[in-house]
């Protein structure tokens, strides 16, 4: 008899507990409505022209950054990917709103003449010298680009230059100058093309060329070229972002350009830049540098 009474009490207690629990859960659900997604803003002038280098496009980085920027801000970006020289020339005519370029020595004059404003260091990678596995000039493992270029010229091995006044072209010409060499002859050829196309031609011709690491890695599977010289501090490839000055060119999209510069410097974007490429290439293609000084890079 005692066991039967205790069993009924237990059942009643359990039933009451379940009812209380169900009511509590229902109440919690009512207190936690699902949050609506934040709508994308609609700028007054949503059209933004970005003048940038072929390396940011050929590396695939812009395919990640531009959609994120557009989703966050509502701007629609038209990307004009050319050599840095042409990108800066576009800015100097007021034919761009914002620039992302990688030739600091060339950029300075446009900052000084007030074509560019809100000029900021954003990221870097490095330049490397690539060439055929056979390495006819025997440059593999050389410590400096000057030493490698000297050997290439002495051997008259085919070298492909972009010849387009890009950041890469500016760096290459500077190396020849440091080596006291004026490259000329059938062995020295200019493509007049972007980095991706120049690498393809170099691969087909079993030639040497100077390239940014990101574009090389992004295209490596389709190339018959090896990294032969790398790691010199002088070969750092440094990128800046800047607005085209609205005081000099009133028709530019100043608000959009300012938003793009802010986006590139944002910690979340910097994280995206620093992680880009790790999943595909087991290494980052760029290093995020917002807030740093150029002279501290590579240390």
GROMACS .gro file of C-alpha atoms in nm:
model
  299
    1UNK     CA    1   0.000   0.000   0.000
    2UNK     CA    2   0.280   0.242   0.085
    3UNK     CA    3   0.459   0.173  -0.247
    4UNK     CA    4   0.134   0.244  -0.443
    5UNK     CA    5   0.078   0.582  -0.273
    6UNK     CA    6   0.439   0.691  -0.332
    7UNK     CA    7   0.407   0.597  -0.702
    8UNK     CA    8   0.099   0.819  -0.745
    9UNK     CA    9   0.271   1.111  -0.575
   10UNK     CA   10   0.576   1.069  -0.797
   11UNK     CA   11   0.364   1.070  -1.112
   12UNK     CA   12   0.179   1.383  -1.002
   13UNK     CA   13   0.502   1.562  -0.921
   14UNK     CA   14   0.658   1.474  -1.256
   15UNK     CA   15   0.347   1.586  -1.447
   16UNK     CA   16   0.340   1.921  -1.267
   17UNK     CA   17   0.712   1.972  -1.332
   18UNK     CA   18   0.667   1.910  -1.705
   19UNK     CA   19   0.384   2.165  -1.726
   20UNK     CA   20   0.595   2.431  -1.551
   21UNK     CA   21   0.892   2.359  -1.778
   22UNK     CA   22   0.680   2.383  -2.093
   23UNK     CA   23   0.537   2.718  -1.984
   24UNK     CA   24   0.883   2.848  -1.904
   25UNK     CA   25   1.017   2.748  -2.245
   26UNK     CA   26   0.721   2.907  -2.420
   27UNK     CA   27   0.781   3.228  -2.230
   28UNK     CA   28   1.150   3.231  -2.322
   29UNK     CA   29   1.065   3.186  -2.689
   30UNK     CA   30   0.829   3.481  -2.676
   31UNK     CA   31   1.099   3.700  -2.524
   32UNK     CA   32   1.353   3.627  -2.803
   33UNK     CA   33   1.207   3.738  -3.136
   34UNK     CA   34   1.424   3.675  -3.442
   35UNK     CA   35   1.624   3.983  -3.539
   36UNK     CA   36   1.569   4.122  -3.886
   37UNK     CA   37   1.871   4.149  -4.116
   38UNK     CA   38   2.028   4.495  -4.132
   39UNK     CA   39   1.928   4.652  -4.464
   40UNK     CA   40   2.201   4.766  -4.704
   41UNK     CA   41   2.223   5.148  -4.714
   42UNK     CA   42   2.132   5.338  -5.031
   43UNK     CA   43   2.387   5.617  -5.095
   44UNK     CA   44   2.281   5.933  -5.276
   45UNK     CA   45   2.539   5.856  -5.547
   46UNK     CA   46   2.601   5.480  -5.544
   47UNK     CA   47   2.845   5.466  -5.839
   48UNK     CA   48   3.213   5.451  -5.742
   49UNK     CA   49   3.515   5.423  -5.974
   50UNK     CA   50   3.817   5.240  -5.830
   51UNK     CA   51   4.140   5.284  -6.026
   52UNK     CA   52   4.380   5.010  -5.923
   53UNK     CA   53   4.655   4.777  -6.035
   54UNK     CA   54   4.629   4.450  -6.223
   55UNK     CA   55   4.788   4.267  -5.930
   56UNK     CA   56   4.494   4.332  -5.698
   57UNK     CA   57   4.263   4.190  -5.963
   58UNK     CA   58   4.482   3.907  -6.096
   59UNK     CA   59   4.550   3.784  -5.741
   60UNK     CA   60   4.176   3.751  -5.679
   61UNK     CA   61   4.181   3.984  -5.377
   62UNK     CA   62   3.927   4.225  -5.525
   63UNK     CA   63   3.686   3.936  -5.582
   64UNK     CA   64   3.670   3.909  -5.203
   65UNK     CA   65   3.687   4.273  -5.098
   66UNK     CA   66   3.456   4.445  -5.348
   67UNK     CA   67   3.144   4.234  -5.277
   68UNK     CA   68   3.197   4.283  -4.903
   69UNK     CA   69   3.227   4.661  -4.949
   70UNK     CA   70   2.920   4.679  -5.172
   71UNK     CA   71   2.710   4.475  -4.929
   72UNK     CA   72   2.817   4.685  -4.633
   73UNK     CA   73   2.780   5.030  -4.790
   74UNK     CA   74   2.542   5.006  -5.087
   75UNK     CA   75   2.797   5.145  -5.332
   76UNK     CA   76   2.848   4.980  -5.671
   77UNK     CA   77   3.214   4.967  -5.770
   78UNK     CA   78   3.344   4.995  -6.124
   79UNK     CA   79   3.699   4.859  -6.116
   80UNK     CA   80   3.954   4.989  -6.364
   81UNK     CA   81   4.258   4.757  -6.329
   82UNK     CA   82   4.564   4.897  -6.505
   83UNK     CA   83   4.927   4.962  -6.419
   84UNK     CA   84   4.987   5.199  -6.129
   85UNK     CA   85   5.113   5.465  -6.371
   86UNK     CA   86   4.786   5.457  -6.562
   87UNK     CA   87   4.583   5.436  -6.239
   88UNK     CA   88   4.752   5.751  -6.110
   89UNK     CA   89   4.705   5.923  -6.447
   90UNK     CA   90   4.331   5.846  -6.426
   91UNK     CA   91   4.324   6.008  -6.084
   92UNK     CA   92   4.513   6.312  -6.211
   93UNK     CA   93   4.241   6.368  -6.472
   94UNK     CA   94   3.959   6.324  -6.223
   95UNK     CA   95   3.856   6.002  -6.399
   96UNK     CA   96   3.852   5.798  -6.078
   97UNK     CA   97   3.711   5.842  -5.729
   98UNK     CA   98   3.956   5.632  -5.531
   99UNK     CA   99   4.285   5.453  -5.600
  100UNK     CA  100   4.457   5.140  -5.468
  101UNK     CA  101   4.814   5.141  -5.597
  102UNK     CA  102   5.162   5.006  -5.523
  103UNK     CA  103   5.438   5.243  -5.635
  104UNK     CA  104   5.516   5.477  -5.342
  105UNK     CA  105   5.788   5.664  -5.531
  106UNK     CA  106   5.542   5.746  -5.810
  107UNK     CA  107   5.251   5.815  -5.575
  108UNK     CA  108   5.434   6.088  -5.384
  109UNK     CA  109   5.404   6.351  -5.657
  110UNK     CA  110   5.026   6.302  -5.672
  111UNK     CA  111   4.999   6.346  -5.298
  112UNK     CA  112   5.223   6.653  -5.315
  113UNK     CA  113   5.021   6.814  -5.597
  114UNK     CA  114   4.700   6.739  -5.404
  115UNK     CA  115   4.550   6.505  -5.664
  116UNK     CA  116   4.531   6.246  -5.385
  117UNK     CA  117   4.412   6.297  -5.030
  118UNK     CA  118   4.334   6.069  -4.735
  119UNK     CA  119   4.641   5.869  -4.837
  120UNK     CA  120   4.696   5.557  -4.623
  121UNK     CA  121   4.919   5.252  -4.607
  122UNK     CA  122   4.695   4.947  -4.639
  123UNK     CA  123   4.898   4.629  -4.710
  124UNK     CA  124   5.210   4.479  -4.864
  125UNK     CA  125   5.355   4.163  -5.006
  126UNK     CA  126   5.679   4.131  -5.201
  127UNK     CA  127   5.829   4.106  -5.545
  128UNK     CA  128   6.005   3.790  -5.658
  129UNK     CA  129   6.209   3.692  -5.962
  130UNK     CA  130   6.074   3.387  -6.141
  131UNK     CA  131   6.205   3.190  -6.434
  132UNK     CA  132   6.233   2.848  -6.596
  133UNK     CA  133   6.344   2.549  -6.392
  134UNK     CA  134   6.651   2.519  -6.619
  135UNK     CA  135   6.764   2.863  -6.491
  136UNK     CA  136   7.014   2.939  -6.771
  137UNK     CA  137   7.153   3.247  -6.592
  138UNK     CA  138   7.205   3.046  -6.269
  139UNK     CA  139   7.037   3.303  -6.045
  140UNK     CA  140   6.859   3.065  -5.808
  141UNK     CA  141   6.937   3.148  -5.447
  142UNK     CA  142   7.108   3.480  -5.517
  143UNK     CA  143   7.064   3.724  -5.230
  144UNK     CA  144   6.983   4.041  -5.424
  145UNK     CA  145   6.783   4.135  -5.732
  146UNK     CA  146   7.074   4.345  -5.859
  147UNK     CA  147   7.300   4.039  -5.857
  148UNK     CA  148   7.034   3.836  -6.039
  149UNK     CA  149   6.964   4.101  -6.303
  150UNK     CA  150   7.338   4.138  -6.368
  151UNK     CA  151   7.368   3.764  -6.430
  152UNK     CA  152   7.062   3.763  -6.660
  153UNK     CA  153   7.205   4.048  -6.869
  154UNK     CA  154   7.549   3.887  -6.886
  155UNK     CA  155   7.398   3.559  -7.006
  156UNK     CA  156   7.156   3.742  -7.240
  157UNK     CA  157   6.875   3.520  -7.108
  158UNK     CA  158   6.526   3.628  -7.215
  159UNK     CA  159   6.373   3.870  -6.965
  160UNK     CA  160   6.017   3.997  -6.993
  161UNK     CA  161   5.935   4.346  -6.873
  162UNK     CA  162   5.580   4.472  -6.839
  163UNK     CA  163   5.684   4.804  -6.985
  164UNK     CA  164   5.359   4.966  -6.872
  165UNK     CA  165   5.474   5.211  -6.602
  166UNK     CA  166   5.305   4.993  -6.340
  167UNK     CA  167   5.433   4.954  -5.986
  168UNK     CA  168   5.606   4.634  -6.093
  169UNK     CA  169   5.758   4.804  -6.396
  170UNK     CA  170   5.881   5.091  -6.177
  171UNK     CA  171   6.044   4.847  -5.936
  172UNK     CA  172   6.207   4.654  -6.223
  173UNK     CA  173   6.348   4.967  -6.388
  174UNK     CA  174   6.486   5.074  -6.051
  175UNK     CA  175   6.674   4.745  -6.016
  176UNK     CA  176   6.837   4.785  -6.358
  177UNK     CA  177   6.942   5.137  -6.258
  178UNK     CA  178   7.098   5.011  -5.934
  179UNK     CA  179   7.283   4.749  -6.140
  180UNK     CA  180   7.413   5.023  -6.375
  181UNK     CA  181   7.261   4.839  -6.670
  182UNK     CA  182   7.052   4.977  -6.955
  183UNK     CA  183   6.874   4.663  -7.078
  184UNK     CA  184   6.847   4.642  -7.455
  185UNK     CA  185   6.860   4.380  -7.728
  186UNK     CA  186   6.653   4.082  -7.832
  187UNK     CA  187   6.688   3.921  -7.490
  188UNK     CA  188   6.500   4.210  -7.321
  189UNK     CA  189   6.135   4.219  -7.426
  190UNK     CA  190   5.838   4.431  -7.315
  191UNK     CA  191   5.489   4.285  -7.305
  192UNK     CA  192   5.289   4.602  -7.241
  193UNK     CA  193   5.052   4.377  -7.046
  194UNK     CA  194   4.935   4.321  -6.691
  195UNK     CA  195   5.106   4.086  -6.449
  196UNK     CA  196   4.894   3.779  -6.514
  197UNK     CA  197   4.941   3.797  -6.890
  198UNK     CA  198   5.312   3.872  -6.857
  199UNK     CA  199   5.358   3.561  -6.642
  200UNK     CA  200   5.179   3.351  -6.903
  201UNK     CA  201   5.407   3.482  -7.179
  202UNK     CA  202   5.717   3.429  -6.963
  203UNK     CA  203   5.609   3.071  -6.903
  204UNK     CA  204   5.558   3.011  -7.276
  205UNK     CA  205   5.898   3.162  -7.362
  206UNK     CA  206   6.089   3.009  -7.070
  207UNK     CA  207   6.186   3.362  -6.969
  208UNK     CA  208   6.264   3.545  -6.647
  209UNK     CA  209   6.042   3.819  -6.509
  210UNK     CA  210   5.976   4.020  -6.195
  211UNK     CA  211   5.635   3.967  -6.038
  212UNK     CA  212   5.445   4.031  -5.719
  213UNK     CA  213   5.415   3.712  -5.516
  214UNK     CA  214   5.034   3.723  -5.497
  215UNK     CA  215   4.976   3.716  -5.873
  216UNK     CA  216   5.235   3.442  -5.917
  217UNK     CA  217   5.078   3.219  -5.652
  218UNK     CA  218   4.729   3.278  -5.789
  219UNK     CA  219   4.844   3.160  -6.133
  220UNK     CA  220   5.116   2.914  -6.034
  221UNK     CA  221   4.930   2.598  -6.136
  222UNK     CA  222   4.920   2.719  -6.495
  223UNK     CA  223   5.283   2.830  -6.512
  224UNK     CA  224   5.613   2.659  -6.583
  225UNK     CA  225   5.806   2.907  -6.373
  226UNK     CA  226   5.989   2.870  -6.040
  227UNK     CA  227   6.063   3.126  -5.769
  228UNK     CA  228   6.437   3.183  -5.803
  229UNK     CA  229   6.514   3.500  -5.603
  230UNK     CA  230   6.315   3.625  -5.305
  231UNK     CA  231   6.331   3.766  -4.953
  232UNK     CA  232   6.524   4.090  -5.007
  233UNK     CA  233   6.384   4.383  -4.808
  234UNK     CA  234   6.428   4.606  -5.113
  235UNK     CA  235   6.170   4.391  -5.293
  236UNK     CA  236   5.879   4.480  -5.065
  237UNK     CA  237   5.562   4.559  -5.262
  238UNK     CA  238   5.370   4.828  -5.073
  239UNK     CA  239   5.009   4.931  -5.138
  240UNK     CA  240   4.834   5.256  -5.048
  241UNK     CA  241   4.471   5.360  -5.077
  242UNK     CA  242   4.368   5.722  -5.134
  243UNK     CA  243   4.079   5.942  -5.237
  244UNK     CA  244   4.091   6.158  -5.546
  245UNK     CA  245   4.074   6.507  -5.401
  246UNK     CA  246   3.719   6.653  -5.433
  247UNK     CA  247   3.855   7.005  -5.383
  248UNK     CA  248   4.054   6.964  -5.705
  249UNK     CA  249   3.792   6.756  -5.889
  250UNK     CA  250   3.443   6.850  -5.765
  251UNK     CA  251   3.268   6.584  -5.974
  252UNK     CA  252   3.428   6.287  -5.798
  253UNK     CA  253   3.223   6.074  -5.559
  254UNK     CA  254   3.385   6.204  -5.242
  255UNK     CA  255   3.151   6.023  -5.002
  256UNK     CA  256   3.199   5.692  -5.179
  257UNK     CA  257   3.575   5.731  -5.194
  258UNK     CA  258   3.591   5.815  -4.823
  259UNK     CA  259   3.376   5.511  -4.747
  260UNK     CA  260   3.612   5.287  -4.949
  261UNK     CA  261   3.922   5.418  -4.773
  262UNK     CA  262   3.754   5.364  -4.436
  263UNK     CA  263   3.652   5.013  -4.540
  264UNK     CA  264   4.008   4.921  -4.641
  265UNK     CA  265   4.142   5.038  -4.305
  266UNK     CA  266   3.867   4.873  -4.099
  267UNK     CA  267   3.995   4.592  -3.870
  268UNK     CA  268   3.752   4.340  -4.023
  269UNK     CA  269   3.878   4.419  -4.374
  270UNK     CA  270   4.238   4.409  -4.258
  271UNK     CA  271   4.169   4.063  -4.120
  272UNK     CA  272   4.027   3.954  -4.457
  273UNK     CA  273   4.338   4.087  -4.632
  274UNK     CA  274   4.573   3.912  -4.390
  275UNK     CA  275   4.395   3.578  -4.429
  276UNK     CA  276   4.343   3.588  -4.804
  277UNK     CA  277   4.513   3.295  -4.976
  278UNK     CA  278   4.580   3.081  -4.670
  279UNK     CA  279   4.311   2.829  -4.762
  280UNK     CA  280   4.433   2.784  -5.122
  281UNK     CA  281   4.808   2.845  -5.101
  282UNK     CA  282   4.890   2.769  -4.737
  283UNK     CA  283   5.024   3.122  -4.700
  284UNK     CA  284   4.885   3.474  -4.699
  285UNK     CA  285   4.916   3.662  -5.028
  286UNK     CA  286   4.917   4.000  -4.852
  287UNK     CA  287   5.010   4.140  -4.511
  288UNK     CA  288   4.769   4.390  -4.356
  289UNK     CA  289   4.940   4.718  -4.260
  290UNK     CA  290   4.679   4.977  -4.161
  291UNK     CA  291   4.823   5.208  -3.895
  292UNK     CA  292   5.185   5.107  -3.960
  293UNK     CA  293   5.474   5.310  -4.103
  294UNK     CA  294   5.644   5.212  -4.428
  295UNK     CA  295   5.988   5.218  -4.271
  296UNK     CA  296   5.881   4.949  -4.023
  297UNK     CA  297   5.773   4.697  -4.287
  298UNK     CA  298   5.990   4.391  -4.336
  299UNK     CA  299   6.152   4.419  -3.996
   0.00000   0.00000   0.00000
